[in-house]
PDB file of C-alpha atoms in Angstrom:
ATOM      1  CA  MET A 279      96.132  83.332  11.091  1.00 72.00           C
ATOM      2  CA  ILE A 280      98.930  81.008  10.026  1.00 88.00           C
ATOM      3  CA  PHE A 281     100.544  81.349  13.476  1.00 89.00           C
ATOM      4  CA  PHE A 282      97.431  80.048  15.243  1.00 87.00           C
ATOM      5  CA  GLU A 283      97.115  77.174  12.804  1.00 88.00           C
ATOM      6  CA  ILE A 284     100.718  76.146  13.407  1.00 91.00           C
ATOM      7  CA  LEU A 285     100.236  76.511  17.165  1.00 91.00           C
ATOM      8  CA  ALA A 286      97.109  74.367  17.038  1.00 90.00           C
ATOM      9  CA  ARG A 287      98.913  71.667  15.057  1.00 92.00           C
ATOM     10  CA  VAL A 288     101.809  71.632  17.521  1.00 94.00           C
ATOM     11  CA  LEU A 289      99.349  71.372  20.415  1.00 94.00           C
ATOM     12  CA  LEU A 290      97.611  68.482  18.666  1.00 94.00           C
ATOM     13  CA  ILE A 291     100.918  66.646  18.338  1.00 95.00           C
ATOM     14  CA  VAL A 292     101.748  67.233  22.003  1.00 96.00           C
ATOM     15  CA  LEU A 293      98.280  66.092  23.076  1.00 95.00           C
ATOM     16  CA  SER A 294      98.574  62.954  20.940  1.00 95.00           C
ATOM     17  CA  LEU A 295     101.925  62.120  22.510  1.00 96.00           C
ATOM     18  CA  PHE A 296     100.490  62.686  25.976  1.00 97.00           C
ATOM     19  CA  GLU A 297      97.507  60.449  25.185  1.00 96.00           C
ATOM     20  CA  THR A 298      99.916  57.750  24.031  1.00 96.00           C
ATOM     21  CA  CYS A 299     101.783  58.072  27.326  1.00 96.00           C
ATOM     22  CA  LEU A 300      98.488  57.680  29.191  1.00 96.00           C
ATOM     23  CA  ILE A 301      97.579  54.541  27.250  1.00 96.00           C
ATOM     24  CA  VAL A 302     100.981  52.945  27.820  1.00 96.00           C
ATOM     25  CA  ARG A 303     100.815  53.913  31.498  1.00 95.00           C
ATOM     26  CA  ALA A 304      97.414  52.267  31.847  1.00 93.00           C
ATOM     27  CA  ILE A 305      98.618  49.084  30.140  1.00 93.00           C
ATOM     28  CA  LEU A 306     101.790  48.908  32.232  1.00 93.00           C
ATOM     29  CA  SER A 307      99.800  49.382  35.428  1.00 89.00           C
ATOM     30  CA  TRP A 308      98.222  45.970  34.799  1.00 90.00           C
ATOM     31  CA  ILE A 309     101.615  44.259  34.440  1.00 92.00           C
ATOM     32  CA  PRO A 310     103.120  43.697  37.899  1.00 90.00           C
ATOM     33  CA  SER A 311     106.691  43.227  36.667  1.00 88.00           C
ATOM     34  CA  ALA A 312     106.605  46.542  34.767  1.00 86.00           C
ATOM     35  CA  ARG A 313     105.564  48.744  37.681  1.00 82.00           C
ATOM     36  CA  GLY A 314     109.087  49.572  38.829  1.00 85.00           C
ATOM     37  CA  SER A 315     110.666  49.825  35.397  1.00 91.00           C
ATOM     38  CA  ARG A 316     112.288  52.961  34.050  1.00 94.00           C
ATOM     39  CA  ILE A 317     109.624  53.358  31.388  1.00 94.00           C
ATOM     40  CA  SER A 318     106.885  53.128  33.988  1.00 93.00           C
ATOM     41  CA  GLN A 319     108.639  55.667  36.212  1.00 94.00           C
ATOM     42  CA  PHE A 320     109.096  58.020  33.242  1.00 96.00           C
ATOM     43  CA  LEU A 321     105.433  57.744  32.287  1.00 96.00           C
ATOM     44  CA  MET A 322     104.364  58.401  35.861  1.00 94.00           C
ATOM     45  CA  THR A 323     106.616  61.472  35.992  1.00 95.00           C
ATOM     46  CA  VAL A 324     105.200  62.810  32.736  1.00 96.00           C
ATOM     47  CA  THR A 325     101.512  62.086  33.306  1.00 97.00           C
ATOM     48  CA  GLU A 326     101.049  62.395  37.072  1.00 96.00           C
ATOM     49  CA  PRO A 327     100.992  66.240  37.155  1.00 97.00           C
ATOM     50  CA  ILE A 328      97.798  66.103  35.056  1.00 96.00           C
ATOM     51  CA  VAL A 329      96.296  62.913  36.455  1.00 97.00           C
ATOM     52  CA  HIS A 330      96.760  63.730  40.162  1.00 97.00           C
ATOM     53  CA  PRO A 331      94.427  66.790  40.304  1.00 97.00           C
ATOM     54  CA  VAL A 332      91.727  64.808  38.494  1.00 96.00           C
ATOM     55  CA  ARG A 333      92.185  61.915  40.925  1.00 95.00           C
ATOM     56  CA  LYS A 334      91.841  64.283  43.882  1.00 95.00           C
ATOM     57  CA  LEU A 335      88.660  65.707  42.367  1.00 95.00           C
ATOM     58  CA  LEU A 336      87.200  62.256  41.697  1.00 94.00           C
ATOM     59  CA  PHE A 337      87.997  61.005  45.180  1.00 92.00           C
ATOM     60  CA  LYS A 338      85.904  63.816  46.641  1.00 93.00           C
ATOM     61  CA  MET A 339      82.914  61.952  45.216  1.00 92.00           C
ATOM     62  CA  GLU A 340      81.645  59.030  47.246  1.00 91.00           C
ATOM     63  CA  TRP A 341      80.918  56.770  44.287  1.00 91.00           C
ATOM     64  CA  ALA A 342      84.455  57.192  42.888  1.00 87.00           C
ATOM     65  CA  ARG A 343      86.081  56.222  46.190  1.00 88.00           C
ATOM     66  CA  ARG A 344      84.152  52.966  46.246  1.00 91.00           C
ATOM     67  CA  LEU A 345      85.283  51.846  42.794  1.00 90.00           C
ATOM     68  CA  PRO A 346      87.960  49.145  42.643  1.00 90.00           C
ATOM     69  CA  ILE A 347      89.827  50.979  39.865  1.00 89.00           C
ATOM     70  CA  ASP A 348      91.187  54.475  39.419  1.00 90.00           C
ATOM     71  CA  LEU A 349      89.237  56.293  36.713  1.00 93.00           C
ATOM     72  CA  SER A 350      91.414  59.407  36.690  1.00 95.00           C
ATOM     73  CA  VAL A 351      93.497  58.298  33.684  1.00 95.00           C
ATOM     74  CA  LEU A 352      90.327  57.615  31.712  1.00 95.00           C
ATOM     75  CA  VAL A 353      88.826  60.992  32.654  1.00 96.00           C
ATOM     76  CA  VAL A 354      92.026  62.802  31.627  1.00 97.00           C
ATOM     77  CA  PHE A 355      92.039  60.893  28.339  1.00 96.00           C
ATOM     78  CA  ILE A 356      88.442  61.926  27.635  1.00 96.00           C
ATOM     79  CA  LEU A 357      89.161  65.563  28.516  1.00 96.00           C
ATOM     80  CA  LEU A 358      92.183  65.576  26.210  1.00 95.00           C
ATOM     81  CA  SER A 359      90.034  64.147  23.423  1.00 94.00           C
ATOM     82  CA  VAL A 360      87.551  66.987  23.901  1.00 95.00           C
ATOM     83  CA  VAL A 361      90.378  69.532  23.695  1.00 94.00           C
ATOM     84  CA  GLU A 362      91.701  67.833  20.552  1.00 93.00           C
ATOM     85  CA  ASN A 363      88.290  67.987  18.913  1.00 93.00           C
ATOM     86  CA  PHE A 364      88.047  71.650  19.828  1.00 90.00           C
ATOM     87  CA  LEU A 365      91.436  72.296  18.197  1.00 88.00           C
ATOM     88  CA  TYR A 366      90.473  70.329  15.076  1.00 85.00           C
ATOM     89  CA  TYR A 367      87.425  72.546  14.772  1.00 85.00           C
ATOM     90  CA  PHE A 368      89.620  75.615  14.474  1.00 75.00           C
ATOM     91  CA  ILE A 369      92.111  74.222  11.965  1.00 75.00           C
TER      92      ILE A 369
END
């Protein structure tokens, strides 16, 4: 039982760090001078493997293609929050 509790806590830490990366990525995407920076490239490298499949799924929907902004980061953030709440339930 202790093993699963420790595993859940480690997963919560990793998810929190990933959520922080998503938030910083979203903020930097609105700053034109930061788009090519090393931090921005690092955040894209870290977050894009999760964000890209969600973006592909969203773009299959007509209403999502017509939006002027990309909602995939927000959807991933919400999904991660659901997973975090699920983990908190079991701790």
